[in-house]
Amino acid sequence: METDVTTELYPRERLSRVQEATAASGLGALLLTPGPDLRYVTGYNALALERLTCLVVPAAGDPFLVVPRLELPAAQESPAGALGVELVPWDETDDPYALVAGRLPGGVAKVGLADRMWAMMVLRFRSALPGAEQVTAGSVLRELRMRKSAAEVAALREAGAAIDRVHRRVPGFLKAGRTEREVGRDIADAIIAEGHETVDFVIVGSGPNGANPHAELSDRVIGPGEPVVVDIGGTMPSGYCSDSTRNYCVGEPPADYLAYYRVLEEAQQASCDAVRPGVTPEAVDAAGRDLIAAAGYGEYFIHRTGHGIGLETHEEPYIVKGNTEPLEPGMAFSIEPGIYPGAHGARIEDIAVCTEDGVERMNSTERNVVIVG
């Protein structure tokens, strides 16, 4: 990732906004260990180790990053090193939890802990800061992380284009007689070849396995005339994720499959068309779900319409009944209705971003069933 892109994705101003939000939330400090929260604030994709790495963002005073001494060079070379945050190394015989506690003002009443902090670290901080209430950092960061900046949207657009290139290669991997695992291995290689840093998941659900939304790769042999659900995603060097589902069939699809697939196409389009500022996620969910139910397939749509995406494949906002928080420009999420009758299934998934006046899809490959020989 180029330096200027890094600066745009992880600007120094973000750390200031996080500190302001920490104070406004009534917290004494945020404590962010390796994971998406730390990366969002600093750009540092730190290793998750038993040795404590922790960004401390006090409500007042200067933030600092506590790191094991052997990880100090990595921290210095990361985007965090360009933010001007003090790096505080600790040695193997030090107690880093006591180090953090000793640099915070006495009598801190409440601290926010990274949502993905390991339990052993939570308990160590509980001992080091006796009496301090612990809450999740998400209570502070969710409002910031949900609203993507222009640079973050650009990173998601790049991720969407990369996974689109993989889907265009899938017909060359799918053949009757190959196993799901063999096809999945080729897809995983293509995910890396097309620009991702890591493969996050590969679902190749053939025949009845396509009726399981989270099917694992198996040694099931793909047969002629069988629909195949391919749901794939990875993480780009920027840290931002891709996620897209398309549907294929090895030969002529079954008639009953084509009947509900036409309904699914309409439903996915309806949910996408419903996206605009001020509309609630549950209304986006209902736009497609109601069409599926009206066509008689409601019992076969068994999950929410979508999930937020960014530095994590699943994050807020969730596109589901009960979520009445209005959409705002910059919110990014999947739209992925599915129908799973049992003998086979289908799901169509795009990543969408709410814009000032509507929606932009991050994926552009055809959404019809792709017939392969």
PDB file of N, CA and C in Angstrom, residues 204-271:
ATOM      1  N   VAL A 204     -17.987 -23.198  -1.846  1.00  0.00           N
ATOM      2  CA  VAL A 204     -18.396 -23.792  -3.124  1.00  0.00           C
ATOM      3  C   VAL A 204     -19.469 -24.820  -2.782  1.00  0.00           C
ATOM      4  N   GLY A 205     -20.730 -24.386  -2.815  1.00  0.00           N
ATOM      5  CA  GLY A 205     -21.829 -25.241  -2.399  1.00  0.00           C
ATOM      6  C   GLY A 205     -22.546 -25.835  -3.598  1.00  0.00           C
ATOM      7  N   SER A 206     -22.291 -27.100  -3.874  1.00  0.00           N
ATOM      8  CA  SER A 206     -22.903 -27.745  -5.038  1.00  0.00           C
ATOM      9  C   SER A 206     -24.132 -28.536  -4.621  1.00  0.00           C
ATOM     10  N   GLY A 207     -25.146 -28.576  -5.508  1.00  0.00           N
ATOM     11  CA  GLY A 207     -26.346 -29.356  -5.236  1.00  0.00           C
ATOM     12  C   GLY A 207     -26.931 -29.036  -3.875  1.00  0.00           C
ATOM     13  N   PRO A 208     -27.194 -30.037  -3.037  1.00  0.00           N
ATOM     14  CA  PRO A 208     -27.793 -29.783  -1.720  1.00  0.00           C
ATOM     15  C   PRO A 208     -26.901 -28.954  -0.796  1.00  0.00           C
ATOM     16  N   ASN A 209     -25.597 -28.961  -1.006  1.00  0.00           N
ATOM     17  CA  ASN A 209     -24.723 -28.127  -0.175  1.00  0.00           C
ATOM     18  C   ASN A 209     -24.967 -26.643  -0.425  1.00  0.00           C
ATOM     19  N   GLY A 210     -25.532 -26.300  -1.597  1.00  0.00           N
ATOM     20  CA  GLY A 210     -25.878 -24.920  -1.879  1.00  0.00           C
ATOM     21  C   GLY A 210     -27.024 -24.415  -1.030  1.00  0.00           C
ATOM     22  N   ALA A 211     -27.759 -25.335  -0.385  1.00  0.00           N
ATOM     23  CA  ALA A 211     -28.850 -24.950   0.509  1.00  0.00           C
ATOM     24  C   ALA A 211     -28.358 -24.655   1.921  1.00  0.00           C
ATOM     25  N   ASN A 212     -27.051 -24.811   2.149  1.00  0.00           N
ATOM     26  CA  ASN A 212     -26.424 -24.450   3.422  1.00  0.00           C
ATOM     27  C   ASN A 212     -25.643 -23.165   3.199  1.00  0.00           C
ATOM     28  N   PRO A 213     -26.128 -22.025   3.722  1.00  0.00           N
ATOM     29  CA  PRO A 213     -25.471 -20.745   3.423  1.00  0.00           C
ATOM     30  C   PRO A 213     -23.991 -20.698   3.791  1.00  0.00           C
ATOM     31  N   HIS A 214     -23.584 -21.451   4.816  1.00  0.00           N
ATOM     32  CA  HIS A 214     -22.182 -21.449   5.250  1.00  0.00           C
ATOM     33  C   HIS A 214     -21.553 -22.827   5.062  1.00  0.00           C
ATOM     34  N   ALA A 215     -21.818 -23.439   3.914  1.00  0.00           N
ATOM     35  CA  ALA A 215     -21.271 -24.770   3.635  1.00  0.00           C
ATOM     36  C   ALA A 215     -19.743 -24.736   3.633  1.00  0.00           C
ATOM     37  N   GLU A 216     -19.149 -25.769   4.217  1.00  0.00           N
ATOM     38  CA  GLU A 216     -17.691 -25.924   4.180  1.00  0.00           C
ATOM     39  C   GLU A 216     -17.297 -26.656   2.899  1.00  0.00           C
ATOM     40  N   LEU A 217     -16.097 -26.392   2.410  1.00  0.00           N
ATOM     41  CA  LEU A 217     -15.597 -27.146   1.272  1.00  0.00           C
ATOM     42  C   LEU A 217     -15.551 -28.631   1.624  1.00  0.00           C
ATOM     43  N   SER A 218     -15.974 -29.455   0.684  1.00  0.00           N
ATOM     44  CA  SER A 218     -16.013 -30.891   0.947  1.00  0.00           C
ATOM     45  C   SER A 218     -15.455 -31.649  -0.255  1.00  0.00           C
ATOM     46  N   ASP A 219     -15.418 -32.961  -0.115  1.00  0.00           N
ATOM     47  CA  ASP A 219     -14.969 -33.814  -1.209  1.00  0.00           C
ATOM     48  C   ASP A 219     -16.142 -34.278  -2.078  1.00  0.00           C
ATOM     49  N   ARG A 220     -17.268 -33.600  -1.952  1.00  0.00           N
ATOM     50  CA  ARG A 220     -18.422 -33.928  -2.787  1.00  0.00           C
ATOM     51  C   ARG A 220     -18.088 -33.637  -4.251  1.00  0.00           C
ATOM     52  N   VAL A 221     -18.387 -34.599  -5.119  1.00  0.00           N
ATOM     53  CA  VAL A 221     -18.139 -34.437  -6.542  1.00  0.00           C
ATOM     54  C   VAL A 221     -19.292 -33.671  -7.174  1.00  0.00           C
ATOM     55  N   ILE A 222     -18.964 -32.637  -7.930  1.00  0.00           N
ATOM     56  CA  ILE A 222     -19.973 -31.818  -8.596  1.00  0.00           C
ATOM     57  C   ILE A 222     -20.507 -32.588  -9.801  1.00  0.00           C
ATOM     58  N   GLY A 223     -21.845 -32.723  -9.857  1.00  0.00           N
ATOM     59  CA  GLY A 223     -22.457 -33.503 -10.914  1.00  0.00           C
ATOM     60  C   GLY A 223     -23.020 -32.642 -12.027  1.00  0.00           C
ATOM     61  N   PRO A 224     -23.284 -33.220 -13.173  1.00  0.00           N
ATOM     62  CA  PRO A 224     -23.870 -32.472 -14.287  1.00  0.00           C
ATOM     63  C   PRO A 224     -25.276 -31.984 -13.943  1.00  0.00           C
ATOM     64  N   GLY A 225     -25.596 -30.757 -14.380  1.00  0.00           N
ATOM     65  CA  GLY A 225     -26.902 -30.181 -14.118  1.00  0.00           C
ATOM     66  C   GLY A 225     -27.085 -29.652 -12.715  1.00  0.00           C
ATOM     67  N   GLU A 226     -25.999 -29.558 -11.943  1.00  0.00           N
ATOM     68  CA  GLU A 226     -26.125 -29.111 -10.554  1.00  0.00           C
ATOM     69  C   GLU A 226     -25.797 -27.619 -10.404  1.00  0.00           C
ATOM     70  N   PRO A 227     -26.667 -26.877  -9.718  1.00  0.00           N
ATOM     71  CA  PRO A 227     -26.334 -25.497  -9.367  1.00  0.00           C
ATOM     72  C   PRO A 227     -25.211 -25.466  -8.328  1.00  0.00           C
ATOM     73  N   VAL A 228     -24.415 -24.406  -8.377  1.00  0.00           N
ATOM     74  CA  VAL A 228     -23.301 -24.231  -7.437  1.00  0.00           C
ATOM     75  C   VAL A 228     -23.291 -22.787  -6.942  1.00  0.00           C
ATOM     76  N   VAL A 229     -23.330 -22.610  -5.630  1.00  0.00           N
ATOM     77  CA  VAL A 229     -23.213 -21.290  -5.006  1.00  0.00           C
ATOM     78  C   VAL A 229     -21.743 -21.039  -4.688  1.00  0.00           C
ATOM     79  N   VAL A 230     -21.203 -19.932  -5.156  1.00  0.00           N
ATOM     80  CA  VAL A 230     -19.804 -19.584  -4.886  1.00  0.00           C
ATOM     81  C   VAL A 230     -19.781 -18.239  -4.146  1.00  0.00           C
ATOM     82  N   ASP A 231     -19.441 -18.304  -2.867  1.00  0.00           N
ATOM     83  CA  ASP A 231     -19.374 -17.128  -1.991  1.00  0.00           C
ATOM     84  C   ASP A 231     -17.930 -16.988  -1.541  1.00  0.00           C
ATOM     85  N   ILE A 232     -17.279 -15.894  -1.914  1.00  0.00           N
ATOM     86  CA  ILE A 232     -15.838 -15.760  -1.684  1.00  0.00           C
ATOM     87  C   ILE A 232     -15.476 -14.363  -1.194  1.00  0.00           C
ATOM     88  N   GLY A 233     -14.372 -14.286  -0.469  1.00  0.00           N
ATOM     89  CA  GLY A 233     -13.906 -12.981  -0.007  1.00  0.00           C
ATOM     90  C   GLY A 233     -12.502 -13.052   0.549  1.00  0.00           C
ATOM     91  N   GLY A 234     -11.863 -11.897   0.599  1.00  0.00           N
ATOM     92  CA  GLY A 234     -10.512 -11.802   1.144  1.00  0.00           C
ATOM     93  C   GLY A 234     -10.243 -10.406   1.663  1.00  0.00           C
ATOM     94  N   THR A 235      -9.050 -10.214   2.176  1.00  0.00           N
ATOM     95  CA  THR A 235      -8.633  -8.914   2.687  1.00  0.00           C
ATOM     96  C   THR A 235      -7.528  -8.361   1.797  1.00  0.00           C
ATOM     97  N   MET A 236      -7.675  -7.104   1.412  1.00  0.00           N
ATOM     98  CA  MET A 236      -6.703  -6.438   0.561  1.00  0.00           C
ATOM     99  C   MET A 236      -5.523  -5.913   1.394  1.00  0.00           C
ATOM    100  N   PRO A 237      -4.415  -5.544   0.758  1.00  0.00           N
ATOM    101  CA  PRO A 237      -3.303  -4.940   1.503  1.00  0.00           C
ATOM    102  C   PRO A 237      -3.716  -3.699   2.294  1.00  0.00           C
ATOM    103  N   SER A 238      -4.766  -3.020   1.853  1.00  0.00           N
ATOM    104  CA  SER A 238      -5.272  -1.845   2.582  1.00  0.00           C
ATOM    105  C   SER A 238      -5.895  -2.215   3.911  1.00  0.00           C
ATOM    106  N   GLY A 239      -6.261  -3.503   4.070  1.00  0.00           N
ATOM    107  CA  GLY A 239      -6.977  -3.944   5.262  1.00  0.00           C
ATOM    108  C   GLY A 239      -8.466  -4.099   5.037  1.00  0.00           C
ATOM    109  N   TYR A 240      -8.960  -3.622   3.897  1.00  0.00           N
ATOM    110  CA  TYR A 240     -10.400  -3.647   3.631  1.00  0.00           C
ATOM    111  C   TYR A 240     -10.789  -4.913   2.879  1.00  0.00           C
ATOM    112  N   CYS A 241     -12.022  -5.374   3.126  1.00  0.00           N
ATOM    113  CA  CYS A 241     -12.440  -6.713   2.747  1.00  0.00           C
ATOM    114  C   CYS A 241     -13.346  -6.732   1.515  1.00  0.00           C
ATOM    115  N   SER A 242     -13.345  -7.865   0.848  1.00  0.00           N
ATOM    116  CA  SER A 242     -14.278  -8.139  -0.238  1.00  0.00           C
ATOM    117  C   SER A 242     -15.199  -9.269   0.181  1.00  0.00           C
ATOM    118  N   ASP A 243     -16.361  -9.354  -0.491  1.00  0.00           N
ATOM    119  CA  ASP A 243     -17.328 -10.411  -0.206  1.00  0.00           C
ATOM    120  C   ASP A 243     -18.361 -10.381  -1.323  1.00  0.00           C
ATOM    121  N   SER A 244     -18.445 -11.453  -2.100  1.00  0.00           N
ATOM    122  CA  SER A 244     -19.405 -11.477  -3.200  1.00  0.00           C
ATOM    123  C   SER A 244     -19.836 -12.910  -3.479  1.00  0.00           C
ATOM    124  N   THR A 245     -21.123 -13.074  -3.756  1.00  0.00           N
ATOM    125  CA  THR A 245     -21.668 -14.391  -4.072  1.00  0.00           C
ATOM    126  C   THR A 245     -22.290 -14.381  -5.454  1.00  0.00           C
ATOM    127  N   ARG A 246     -21.923 -15.379  -6.261  1.00  0.00           N
ATOM    128  CA  ARG A 246     -22.521 -15.575  -7.566  1.00  0.00           C
ATOM    129  C   ARG A 246     -22.902 -17.055  -7.710  1.00  0.00           C
ATOM    130  N   ASN A 247     -23.717 -17.324  -8.724  1.00  0.00           N
ATOM    131  CA  ASN A 247     -24.298 -18.655  -8.876  1.00  0.00           C
ATOM    132  C   ASN A 247     -23.982 -19.220 -10.255  1.00  0.00           C
ATOM    133  N   TYR A 248     -23.651 -20.511 -10.274  1.00  0.00           N
ATOM    134  CA  TYR A 248     -23.217 -21.184 -11.482  1.00  0.00           C
ATOM    135  C   TYR A 248     -23.979 -22.501 -11.607  1.00  0.00           C
ATOM    136  N   CYS A 249     -24.016 -23.019 -12.799  1.00  0.00           N
ATOM    137  CA  CYS A 249     -24.592 -24.343 -12.993  1.00  0.00           C
ATOM    138  C   CYS A 249     -23.776 -25.086 -14.040  1.00  0.00           C
ATOM    139  N   VAL A 250     -23.441 -26.333 -13.725  1.00  0.00           N
ATOM    140  CA  VAL A 250     -22.668 -27.163 -14.643  1.00  0.00           C
ATOM    141  C   VAL A 250     -23.667 -27.838 -15.591  1.00  0.00           C
ATOM    142  N   GLY A 251     -23.942 -27.189 -16.703  1.00  0.00           N
ATOM    143  CA  GLY A 251     -24.959 -27.685 -17.622  1.00  0.00           C
ATOM    144  C   GLY A 251     -26.290 -26.986 -17.395  1.00  0.00           C
ATOM    145  N   GLU A 252     -27.348 -27.537 -17.950  1.00  0.00           N
ATOM    146  CA  GLU A 252     -28.667 -26.916 -17.902  1.00  0.00           C
ATOM    147  C   GLU A 252     -29.256 -26.971 -16.493  1.00  0.00           C
ATOM    148  N   PRO A 253     -29.692 -25.820 -15.931  1.00  0.00           N
ATOM    149  CA  PRO A 253     -30.220 -25.807 -14.566  1.00  0.00           C
ATOM    150  C   PRO A 253     -31.600 -26.465 -14.487  1.00  0.00           C
ATOM    151  N   PRO A 254     -31.955 -27.010 -13.330  1.00  0.00           N
ATOM    152  CA  PRO A 254     -33.292 -27.552 -13.131  1.00  0.00           C
ATOM    153  C   PRO A 254     -34.352 -26.458 -13.256  1.00  0.00           C
ATOM    154  N   ALA A 255     -35.549 -26.826 -13.732  1.00  0.00           N
ATOM    155  CA  ALA A 255     -36.617 -25.850 -13.948  1.00  0.00           C
ATOM    156  C   ALA A 255     -37.054 -25.197 -12.651  1.00  0.00           C
ATOM    157  N   ASP A 256     -37.160 -25.976 -11.557  1.00  0.00           N
ATOM    158  CA  ASP A 256     -37.607 -25.387 -10.290  1.00  0.00           C
ATOM    159  C   ASP A 256     -36.576 -24.398  -9.746  1.00  0.00           C
ATOM    160  N   TYR A 257     -35.314 -24.665 -10.023  1.00  0.00           N
ATOM    161  CA  TYR A 257     -34.239 -23.742  -9.622  1.00  0.00           C
ATOM    162  C   TYR A 257     -34.369 -22.418 -10.367  1.00  0.00           C
ATOM    163  N   LEU A 258     -34.567 -22.481 -11.674  1.00  0.00           N
ATOM    164  CA  LEU A 258     -34.703 -21.254 -12.465  1.00  0.00           C
ATOM    165  C   LEU A 258     -35.913 -20.448 -12.030  1.00  0.00           C
ATOM    166  N   ALA A 259     -36.978 -21.126 -11.595  1.00  0.00           N
ATOM    167  CA  ALA A 259     -38.188 -20.420 -11.170  1.00  0.00           C
ATOM    168  C   ALA A 259     -37.921 -19.558  -9.948  1.00  0.00           C
ATOM    169  N   TYR A 260     -37.254 -20.112  -8.938  1.00  0.00           N
ATOM    170  CA  TYR A 260     -37.012 -19.280  -7.756  1.00  0.00           C
ATOM    171  C   TYR A 260     -35.819 -18.350  -7.959  1.00  0.00           C
ATOM    172  N   TYR A 261     -34.944 -18.687  -8.891  1.00  0.00           N
ATOM    173  CA  TYR A 261     -33.818 -17.779  -9.130  1.00  0.00           C
ATOM    174  C   TYR A 261     -34.302 -16.451  -9.702  1.00  0.00           C
ATOM    175  N   ARG A 262     -35.317 -16.498 -10.561  1.00  0.00           N
ATOM    176  CA  ARG A 262     -35.873 -15.249 -11.102  1.00  0.00           C
ATOM    177  C   ARG A 262     -36.436 -14.382  -9.994  1.00  0.00           C
ATOM    178  N   VAL A 263     -37.075 -15.003  -9.015  1.00  0.00           N
ATOM    179  CA  VAL A 263     -37.592 -14.260  -7.857  1.00  0.00           C
ATOM    180  C   VAL A 263     -36.433 -13.651  -7.073  1.00  0.00           C
ATOM    181  N   LEU A 264     -35.372 -14.414  -6.899  1.00  0.00           N
ATOM    182  CA  LEU A 264     -34.215 -13.943  -6.131  1.00  0.00           C
ATOM    183  C   LEU A 264     -33.570 -12.736  -6.806  1.00  0.00           C
ATOM    184  N   GLU A 265     -33.442 -12.770  -8.126  1.00  0.00           N
ATOM    185  CA  GLU A 265     -32.883 -11.625  -8.848  1.00  0.00           C
ATOM    186  C   GLU A 265     -33.703 -10.364  -8.602  1.00  0.00           C
ATOM    187  N   GLU A 266     -35.029 -10.490  -8.656  1.00  0.00           N
ATOM    188  CA  GLU A 266     -35.900  -9.340  -8.425  1.00  0.00           C
ATOM    189  C   GLU A 266     -35.758  -8.827  -6.998  1.00  0.00           C
ATOM    190  N   ALA A 267     -35.666  -9.758  -6.055  1.00  0.00           N
ATOM    191  CA  ALA A 267     -35.557  -9.370  -4.649  1.00  0.00           C
ATOM    192  C   ALA A 267     -34.251  -8.648  -4.368  1.00  0.00           C
ATOM    193  N   GLN A 268     -33.159  -9.158  -4.914  1.00  0.00           N
ATOM    194  CA  GLN A 268     -31.865  -8.513  -4.673  1.00  0.00           C
ATOM    195  C   GLN A 268     -31.837  -7.122  -5.279  1.00  0.00           C
ATOM    196  N   GLN A 269     -32.420  -6.988  -6.471  1.00  0.00           N
ATOM    197  CA  GLN A 269     -32.499  -5.678  -7.113  1.00  0.00           C
ATOM    198  C   GLN A 269     -33.370  -4.727  -6.296  1.00  0.00           C
ATOM    199  N   ALA A 270     -34.479  -5.227  -5.766  1.00  0.00           N
ATOM    200  CA  ALA A 270     -35.388  -4.380  -4.982  1.00  0.00           C
ATOM    201  C   ALA A 270     -34.712  -3.863  -3.717  1.00  0.00           C
ATOM    202  N   SER A 271     -33.961  -4.721  -3.041  1.00  0.00           N
ATOM    203  CA  SER A 271     -33.260  -4.270  -1.830  1.00  0.00           C
ATOM    204  C   SER A 271     -32.188  -3.254  -2.169  1.00  0.00           C
TER     205      SER A 271
END
